[in-house]
Coordinates of C-alpha atoms in Angstrom, one line a residue:
Chain G
M181 CA 0.0 0.0 0.0
A182 CA 1.5 3.3 -1.0
S183 CA 2.0 6.0 1.6
E184 CA 0.3 8.6 -0.6
T185 CA -3.1 6.9 -0.7
H186 CA -2.6 6.2 2.9
A187 CA -2.2 9.9 3.7
A188 CA -5.3 10.7 1.7
E189 CA -7.4 8.2 3.7
A190 CA -6.1 9.4 7.0
V191 CA -8.5 11.4 9.3
S192 CA -5.6 13.6 10.3
S193 CA -1.8 13.5 9.9
C194 CA -1.6 11.2 12.9
V195 CA -4.6 8.9 12.5
D196 CA -5.3 6.6 9.6
S197 CA -8.7 5.7 8.2
H198 CA -9.0 2.7 10.5
G199 CA -8.6 4.9 13.6
S200 CA -5.1 3.6 14.3
A201 CA -2.0 5.6 15.0
L202 CA 0.3 6.6 12.2
G203 CA 3.8 6.2 13.6
M204 CA 4.4 7.4 17.2
P205 CA 1.4 9.4 18.5
Q206 CA 4.0 11.0 20.9
L207 CA 5.4 12.8 17.8
C208 CA 2.1 14.1 16.5
G209 CA 2.2 17.9 16.4
D210 CA -1.5 18.3 16.2
W211 CA -2.0 17.4 19.9
I212 CA 0.9 19.2 21.6
G213 CA -0.9 22.5 22.1
N214 CA -3.9 20.7 23.7
Q215 CA -1.7 18.5 26.0
V216 CA 0.5 21.4 27.1
F217 CA -2.5 23.6 27.8
W218 CA -4.3 21.0 30.0
L219 CA -1.0 20.0 31.6
V220 CA -0.3 23.5 32.7
I221 CA -3.8 23.8 34.1
T222 CA -3.4 20.5 35.9
L223 CA 0.0 21.5 37.4
V224 CA -1.3 24.8 38.6
V225 CA -4.3 23.2 40.3
I226 CA -2.2 20.5 41.9
F227 CA 0.3 23.2 43.1
L228 CA -2.4 25.3 44.6
V229 CA -4.1 22.4 46.3
L230 CA -0.8 21.1 47.7
S231 CA 0.7 24.4 48.8
R232 CA -2.5 26.0 50.1
I233 CA -4.2 23.0 51.8
A234 CA -2.5 19.6 51.8
L235 CA 1.2 20.4 52.7
P236 CA 0.5 22.9 55.6
R237 CA -2.1 20.4 57.0
I238 CA 0.3 17.5 56.9
A239 CA 3.1 19.6 58.3
S240 CA 0.9 20.7 61.2
V241 CA -0.3 17.1 61.8
L242 CA 3.4 15.9 61.8
A243 CA 4.4 18.7 64.2
E244 CA 1.5 18.0 66.4
R245 CA 2.3 14.3 66.5
Q246 CA 5.9 15.1 67.3
G247 CA 4.8 17.4 70.1
T248 CA 2.5 14.7 71.5
I249 CA 5.2 12.1 71.4
T250 CA 7.6 14.4 73.1
N251 CA 5.0 15.3 75.8
D252 CA 4.1 11.7 76.3
I253 CA 7.8 10.7 76.7
A254 CA 8.3 13.5 79.2
A255 CA 5.2 12.4 81.1
A256 CA 6.4 8.8 81.1
E257 CA 9.7 9.9 82.5
D258 CA 8.0 12.0 85.2
L259 CA 5.9 9.0 86.2
K260 CA 8.9 6.7 86.2
R261 CA 10.7 9.2 88.5
K262 CA 7.7 9.2 90.8
A263 CA 7.6 5.4 90.9
L264 CA 11.3 5.3 91.8
E265 CA 10.6 7.9 94.6
A266 CA 7.7 5.8 95.9
E267 CA 9.9 2.7 95.8
A268 CA 12.6 4.5 97.8
A269 CA 10.1 5.8 100.3
Y270 CA 8.7 2.2 100.7
E271 CA 12.2 0.8 101.2
Q272 CA 12.8 3.6 103.8
A273 CA 9.6 2.8 105.6
L274 CA 10.4 -0.9 105.6
A275 CA 13.9 -0.3 107.1
D276 CA 12.4 2.1 109.7
A277 CA 9.8 -0.5 110.7
R278 CA 12.5 -3.2 111.0
V279 CA 14.6 -1.0 113.3
Q280 CA 11.5 -0.1 115.3
S281 CA 10.4 -3.7 115.6
Q282 CA 13.9 -4.7 116.8
A283 CA 13.8 -1.9 119.4
I284 CA 10.4 -3.0 120.6
A285 CA 11.5 -6.6 120.9
Q286 CA 14.6 -5.6 122.8
A287 CA 12.5 -3.5 125.2
T288 CA 10.1 -6.3 125.8
R289 CA 12.9 -8.7 126.3
D290 CA 14.5 -6.3 128.9
E291 CA 11.2 -5.8 130.7
I292 CA 10.6 -9.5 130.9
K293 CA 14.1 -10.1 132.2
A294 CA 13.7 -7.4 134.9
E295 CA 10.4 -9.0 136.0
L296 CA 12.0 -12.4 136.0
D297 CA 14.9 -11.1 138.1
V298 CA 12.6 -9.6 140.7
A299 CA 10.5 -12.9 140.8
L300 CA 13.7 -14.9 141.2
A301 CA 15.1 -12.8 144.0
K302 CA 11.8 -13.0 145.8
A303 CA 11.7 -16.7 145.4
D304 CA 15.3 -17.0 146.6
A305 CA 14.5 -15.0 149.7
E306 CA 11.4 -17.1 150.4
I307 CA 13.5 -20.3 149.9
S308 CA 16.3 -19.1 152.2
A309 CA 13.6 -18.1 154.9
K310 CA 12.0 -21.5 154.6
A311 CA 15.4 -23.2 154.9
A312 CA 16.4 -21.2 158.0
E313 CA 13.0 -22.1 159.6
S314 CA 13.6 -25.7 158.8
E315 CA 17.1 -25.7 160.2
K316 CA 15.8 -24.2 163.4
A317 CA 13.1 -26.8 163.6
I318 CA 15.7 -29.5 163.1
A319 CA 18.0 -28.0 165.8
D320 CA 15.0 -27.9 168.2
I321 CA 14.2 -31.5 167.4
R322 CA 17.9 -32.5 167.9
A323 CA 18.0 -30.6 171.3
S324 CA 14.8 -32.2 172.5
A325 CA 16.1 -35.6 171.4
L326 CA 19.3 -35.1 173.6
E327 CA 17.2 -34.2 176.6
N328 CA 15.1 -37.2 176.1
V329 CA 18.2 -39.3 175.8
E330 CA 19.3 -37.9 179.2
V331 CA 15.9 -38.6 180.8
V332 CA 15.8 -42.1 179.4
A333 CA 19.4 -42.7 180.6
K334 CA 18.6 -41.6 184.2
D335 CA 15.4 -43.6 184.3
T336 CA 17.2 -46.7 182.9
A337 CA 20.1 -46.1 185.4
E338 CA 17.6 -45.9 188.3
A339 CA 15.8 -49.0 187.1
I340 CA 19.1 -50.9 186.7
V341 CA 20.3 -49.8 190.2
A342 CA 16.9 -50.8 191.7
V343 CA 17.1 -54.2 190.0
L344 CA 20.7 -54.7 191.3
G345 CA 19.2 -54.3 194.8
G346 CA 20.4 -50.9 195.7
K347 CA 18.5 -47.9 197.0
A348 CA 19.0 -45.4 194.2
D349 CA 19.7 -41.8 195.0
S350 CA 18.1 -40.2 192.0
A351 CA 20.1 -37.0 192.4
K352 CA 23.4 -38.8 192.3
I353 CA 22.4 -40.9 189.4
A354 CA 21.3 -37.8 187.5
A355 CA 24.6 -36.2 188.1
A356 CA 26.5 -39.3 187.1
V357 CA 24.5 -39.7 183.9
S358 CA 25.0 -36.1 182.9
N359 CA 28.7 -36.4 183.5
R360 CA 28.9 -39.5 181.4
L361 CA 26.9 -37.9 178.6
K362 CA 29.1 -34.9 178.5
G363 CA 32.3 -36.9 178.7
Chain M
M258 CA 6.6 4.3 6.9
A259 CA 7.3 0.7 7.5
T260 CA 5.2 0.6 10.7
E261 CA 2.4 2.4 9.0
A262 CA 2.3 0.1 6.1
H263 CA 2.5 -3.0 8.4
G264 CA -0.2 -1.8 10.7
S265 CA -2.7 -0.9 8.0
E266 CA -2.0 -4.1 5.9
A267 CA -2.6 -6.3 9.0
A268 CA -5.8 -4.5 9.7
A269 CA -6.9 -4.6 6.1
E270 CA -6.3 -8.4 5.9
G271 CA -8.5 -8.8 9.0
S272 CA -6.1 -11.4 10.4
S273 CA -6.3 -12.6 14.0
L274 CA -2.8 -11.2 14.8
V275 CA -3.3 -7.5 14.8
F276 CA -0.7 -5.3 16.5
H277 CA -1.6 -1.7 17.3
P278 CA 0.7 -1.1 20.3
M279 CA 0.8 2.6 19.8
D280 CA -3.0 3.2 19.5
Q281 CA -3.2 3.4 23.3
F282 CA -1.3 6.7 23.1
M283 CA -3.6 8.4 20.7
V284 CA -5.2 11.7 21.9
E285 CA -8.9 11.8 21.0
P286 CA -11.6 14.2 21.8
L287 CA -14.0 12.9 24.5
F288 CA -17.1 14.5 22.9
G289 CA -17.7 14.3 19.2
D290 CA -15.0 13.3 16.8
G291 CA -13.8 16.6 15.4
A292 CA -10.2 17.8 15.4
V293 CA -8.3 18.3 18.6
G294 CA -8.0 22.0 19.3
M295 CA -6.2 23.8 22.0
F296 CA -9.1 23.7 24.5
T297 CA -10.8 20.4 23.4
I298 CA -11.4 18.1 26.3
T299 CA -9.5 15.0 25.3
N300 CA -8.8 11.6 26.9
S301 CA -5.4 13.1 27.9
A302 CA -7.1 16.0 29.6
L303 CA -9.6 13.6 31.3
W304 CA -6.8 11.5 32.8
M305 CA -5.0 14.7 34.0
F306 CA -8.3 15.7 35.8
I307 CA -8.5 12.2 37.3
A308 CA -4.9 12.6 38.5
I309 CA -5.9 15.9 40.2
L310 CA -8.9 14.1 41.8
A311 CA -6.6 11.3 43.0
I312 CA -4.1 13.7 44.5
V313 CA -6.9 15.7 46.1
G314 CA -8.4 12.5 47.4
L315 CA -5.2 11.3 48.9
M316 CA -3.6 14.6 50.1
V317 CA -6.7 16.6 51.1
V318 CA -9.6 14.2 51.7
G319 CA -7.4 11.5 53.1
T320 CA -5.8 13.9 55.7
S321 CA -9.1 15.7 56.5
R322 CA -9.3 14.1 60.0
R323 CA -5.9 15.4 61.0
A324 CA -5.6 12.3 63.2
I325 CA -2.7 12.0 65.6
V326 CA -2.8 8.2 64.9
P327 CA -3.2 8.3 61.1
T328 CA -5.7 6.4 59.1
R329 CA -4.5 4.4 56.1
S330 CA -4.9 7.2 53.5
Q331 CA -3.4 9.8 55.9
S332 CA -0.5 7.5 56.5
I333 CA 0.2 7.2 52.7
A334 CA -0.1 11.0 52.4
E335 CA 2.3 11.5 55.2
L336 CA 4.6 8.9 53.7
A337 CA 4.6 10.8 50.3
Y338 CA 5.2 14.0 52.2
G339 CA 8.1 12.6 54.2
F340 CA 9.6 10.9 51.2
V341 CA 9.9 14.0 49.1
Y342 CA 10.8 16.2 52.1
K343 CA 13.6 13.9 53.1
M344 CA 14.8 13.7 49.5
I345 CA 15.1 17.5 49.2
E346 CA 16.8 17.7 52.6
D347 CA 19.3 15.0 51.7
V348 CA 20.1 15.9 48.1
T349 CA 19.6 19.7 47.9
G350 CA 20.1 20.7 51.5
K351 CA 18.1 22.7 54.0
D352 CA 17.9 25.7 51.8
G353 CA 16.2 23.7 49.1
L354 CA 13.1 23.1 51.3
V355 CA 11.7 26.5 50.1
Y356 CA 11.0 24.7 46.8
F357 CA 9.3 21.8 48.5
P358 CA 5.7 22.5 47.2
Y359 CA 7.0 22.8 43.5
I360 CA 8.9 19.5 43.7
M361 CA 6.0 17.8 45.6
T362 CA 3.7 19.0 42.7
L363 CA 6.0 17.4 40.1
F364 CA 6.3 14.1 42.1
M365 CA 2.6 13.8 42.9
F366 CA 1.6 14.5 39.3
I367 CA 4.1 12.0 37.8
V368 CA 3.5 9.2 40.3
S369 CA -0.3 9.5 40.1
A370 CA -0.2 9.8 36.3
N371 CA 2.1 6.7 36.0
F372 CA -0.1 4.6 38.3
L373 CA -3.4 5.8 36.7
G374 CA -1.9 4.8 33.4
L375 CA -1.6 1.2 34.6
I376 CA -5.4 0.9 34.8
P377 CA -6.5 -1.0 31.8
M378 CA -8.1 1.2 29.0
S379 CA -6.7 4.3 30.7
F380 CA -4.6 7.0 29.0
T381 CA -1.0 7.5 30.3
T382 CA -0.4 11.2 30.2
T383 CA 3.3 10.8 31.2
S384 CA 3.9 8.6 28.1
H385 CA 3.9 11.7 25.9
F386 CA 6.9 13.8 25.2
A387 CA 4.7 16.9 25.1
V388 CA 3.9 16.4 28.8
T389 CA 7.4 15.3 30.0
V390 CA 9.2 18.0 28.0
V391 CA 7.0 20.7 29.6
L392 CA 7.9 19.2 33.1
A393 CA 11.6 18.9 32.3
M394 CA 11.8 22.4 30.7
A395 CA 10.0 23.9 33.7
V396 CA 12.7 22.4 35.9
F397 CA 15.5 23.4 33.5
L398 CA 14.4 27.0 33.1
T399 CA 13.6 27.4 36.8
V400 CA 16.9 26.0 37.9
T401 CA 18.9 28.0 35.3
I402 CA 17.2 31.3 36.2
L403 CA 17.4 30.5 39.9
G404 CA 21.2 29.8 39.6
F405 CA 21.8 33.2 38.0
V406 CA 19.5 35.1 40.4
K407 CA 21.1 33.4 43.5
N408 CA 24.7 33.3 42.4
G409 CA 25.1 35.9 39.6
S410 CA 28.0 35.2 37.3
K411 CA 29.4 32.7 39.9
F412 CA 26.8 30.2 38.5
L413 CA 29.1 29.9 35.5
G414 CA 31.6 28.3 37.8
L415 CA 29.5 25.2 37.4
F416 CA 31.1 24.8 34.0
W417 CA 34.6 25.9 35.0
V418 CA 36.0 22.8 36.8
S419 CA 38.6 24.5 39.1
S420 CA 39.9 21.2 40.5
A421 CA 41.1 20.1 37.0
P422 CA 44.4 21.1 35.4
L423 CA 44.3 24.5 33.7
A424 CA 44.9 23.1 30.3
L425 CA 41.9 20.7 30.5
R426 CA 39.5 23.3 31.9
P427 CA 38.3 24.8 28.5
I428 CA 37.6 21.3 27.1
L429 CA 35.8 20.3 30.3
A430 CA 33.8 23.5 30.1
I431 CA 32.5 22.6 26.7
I432 CA 31.6 19.1 27.9
E433 CA 29.9 20.5 31.0
L434 CA 28.0 23.0 28.9
I435 CA 26.8 20.3 26.5
S436 CA 25.8 18.0 29.4
Y437 CA 24.0 20.9 31.0
F438 CA 21.9 21.5 27.9
V439 CA 21.3 17.8 27.4
R440 CA 19.7 17.6 30.9
P441 CA 16.1 18.5 29.9
V442 CA 16.3 16.2 26.9
S443 CA 17.4 13.1 29.0
H444 CA 15.2 14.2 31.9
S445 CA 12.0 14.2 29.7
I446 CA 12.8 11.3 27.4
R447 CA 13.8 9.0 30.3
L448 CA 10.3 9.3 31.8
A449 CA 8.2 9.2 28.7
G450 CA 10.4 6.5 27.1
N451 CA 10.2 4.1 30.0
V452 CA 6.5 4.5 30.5
M453 CA 5.8 4.3 26.7
A454 CA 8.0 1.2 26.2
G455 CA 6.5 -0.8 29.0
H456 CA 2.9 0.0 27.8
A457 CA 3.8 -0.8 24.2
V458 CA 5.4 -4.1 25.2
I459 CA 2.3 -5.1 27.2
K460 CA 0.1 -4.3 24.1
V461 CA 2.4 -6.5 21.9
F462 CA 2.1 -9.4 24.3
A463 CA -1.7 -8.8 24.3
G464 CA -1.7 -9.1 20.5
F465 CA 0.0 -12.5 20.8
A466 CA -2.7 -13.7 23.2
A467 CA -5.0 -14.0 20.1
I468 CA -3.1 -17.2 19.1
A469 CA -4.5 -20.0 21.4
V470 CA -1.2 -21.9 21.6
I471 CA 0.8 -18.9 22.8
S472 CA -1.8 -17.2 24.8
P473 CA -0.9 -18.8 28.3
V474 CA 2.7 -17.7 27.8
S475 CA 1.5 -14.3 26.6
I476 CA -0.8 -13.8 29.6
L477 CA 2.0 -14.8 31.9
A478 CA 4.3 -12.3 30.2
I479 CA 1.7 -9.5 30.5
T480 CA 1.4 -10.3 34.2
A481 CA 5.1 -10.1 34.6
M482 CA 5.4 -6.9 32.6
Y483 CA 2.6 -5.4 34.6
G484 CA 4.5 -6.1 37.8
L485 CA 7.6 -4.6 36.3
E486 CA 5.6 -1.6 35.1
I487 CA 4.3 -1.0 38.7
L488 CA 8.0 -0.8 39.7
V489 CA 8.8 1.5 36.8
A490 CA 5.9 3.8 37.5
F491 CA 7.2 4.5 41.0
I492 CA 10.9 4.5 40.1
Q493 CA 10.6 6.9 37.2
A494 CA 8.7 9.3 39.3
Y495 CA 11.4 9.0 41.9
V496 CA 14.2 9.4 39.4
F497 CA 12.5 12.5 37.9
T498 CA 12.1 14.0 41.3
I499 CA 15.6 13.2 42.6
L500 CA 17.2 14.6 39.4
T501 CA 15.2 17.8 39.9
C502 CA 16.7 17.9 43.4
V503 CA 20.2 17.4 42.0
Y504 CA 19.7 20.2 39.4
L505 CA 18.3 22.4 42.2
K506 CA 21.4 21.7 44.3
D507 CA 23.6 22.8 41.3
A508 CA 21.7 26.0 41.1
L509 CA 22.0 26.8 44.8
H510 CA 25.6 25.6 45.3
P511 CA 27.3 25.8 41.9
S512 CA 30.7 25.0 43.1
H513 CA 31.8 21.4 42.4

């Protein structure tokens, strides 16, 4: 097919009679003015929309978010510091309580010991009093026993003398028995 | 001529294997079928409007709640904001942040046009040199004028490599000058070329799908290409934006 007939059939210099492109549509001069015109309009509209509305808005949102994050981190650090302080206070209170409890225990122990000492002393005194009393009782018993021995010895001596057929002089016998017992 | 002849012959024969990989890039009026004038509302204009709507939806409606804990759409908007902001800060420096809305406009337009172009039956506005050349020339002119306004004649120091031996400097100056003026060309053709090539390849694979034996392979290839195109859509927007930042850095700090 010759290119001359072709050109004659074509709708324009870029489109053939079948509605297909002749060569590269990109190089078709007929459309350039139209494309450039609408492109410039498009770019101006996009530029205005972006620079007037979209970009300042996104910038403010990003700044706001950055601010929020910074604030939140600061608040978190503040809370962390408070928690540490509370922990320290708790530890301090715990240590104080331990010291105090030890002091109370010591005081109680001392008190009980003092009471115990008093009771022990009292008991000791009572025991020694009881012992002294008992000793006195024993001494009395021993003394009375010796007396009894003397009486029994005199009686026995008088009885023996009487049996042997003598007339017993009780005074003499008593003296003799006392002598013997002493000796 | 060869492609024209091939395309029309194939169509005329009415065979099952018809390739029109470039038809998707045709600009057509939306209403009626007259000629495309300056102010005609075309499919190209429609998809630019849809790009505006997408950007408004994401950046304005999506962030309307101004939530401290962002919703999904607000999160994406903040991500895009932070991405471009950080890029300018890293590449251009703190003093480049004044131009943040301009660079953000470029990035948002290119990235949304690229992704909208991946919707089947849509029109990819960034696949046209008319569009990318306007974007690249806007960057080139802005950066050049800005360089002279900010630095005066010192901006020419960009071409005078003072660290090189004196004898080499004039030669280097010519090379630097050429590379400077090639910038808008490479800047624009890189974007449109990448987007166009990917879309055309997908269309070619789609043409092969008409043959029953090849169609499973063809559909797999389309799927793989589509995945690649998703990557390209973002990477080309990123590359365009970061090159803008680099050129801006040259304008603000022309010393090497």
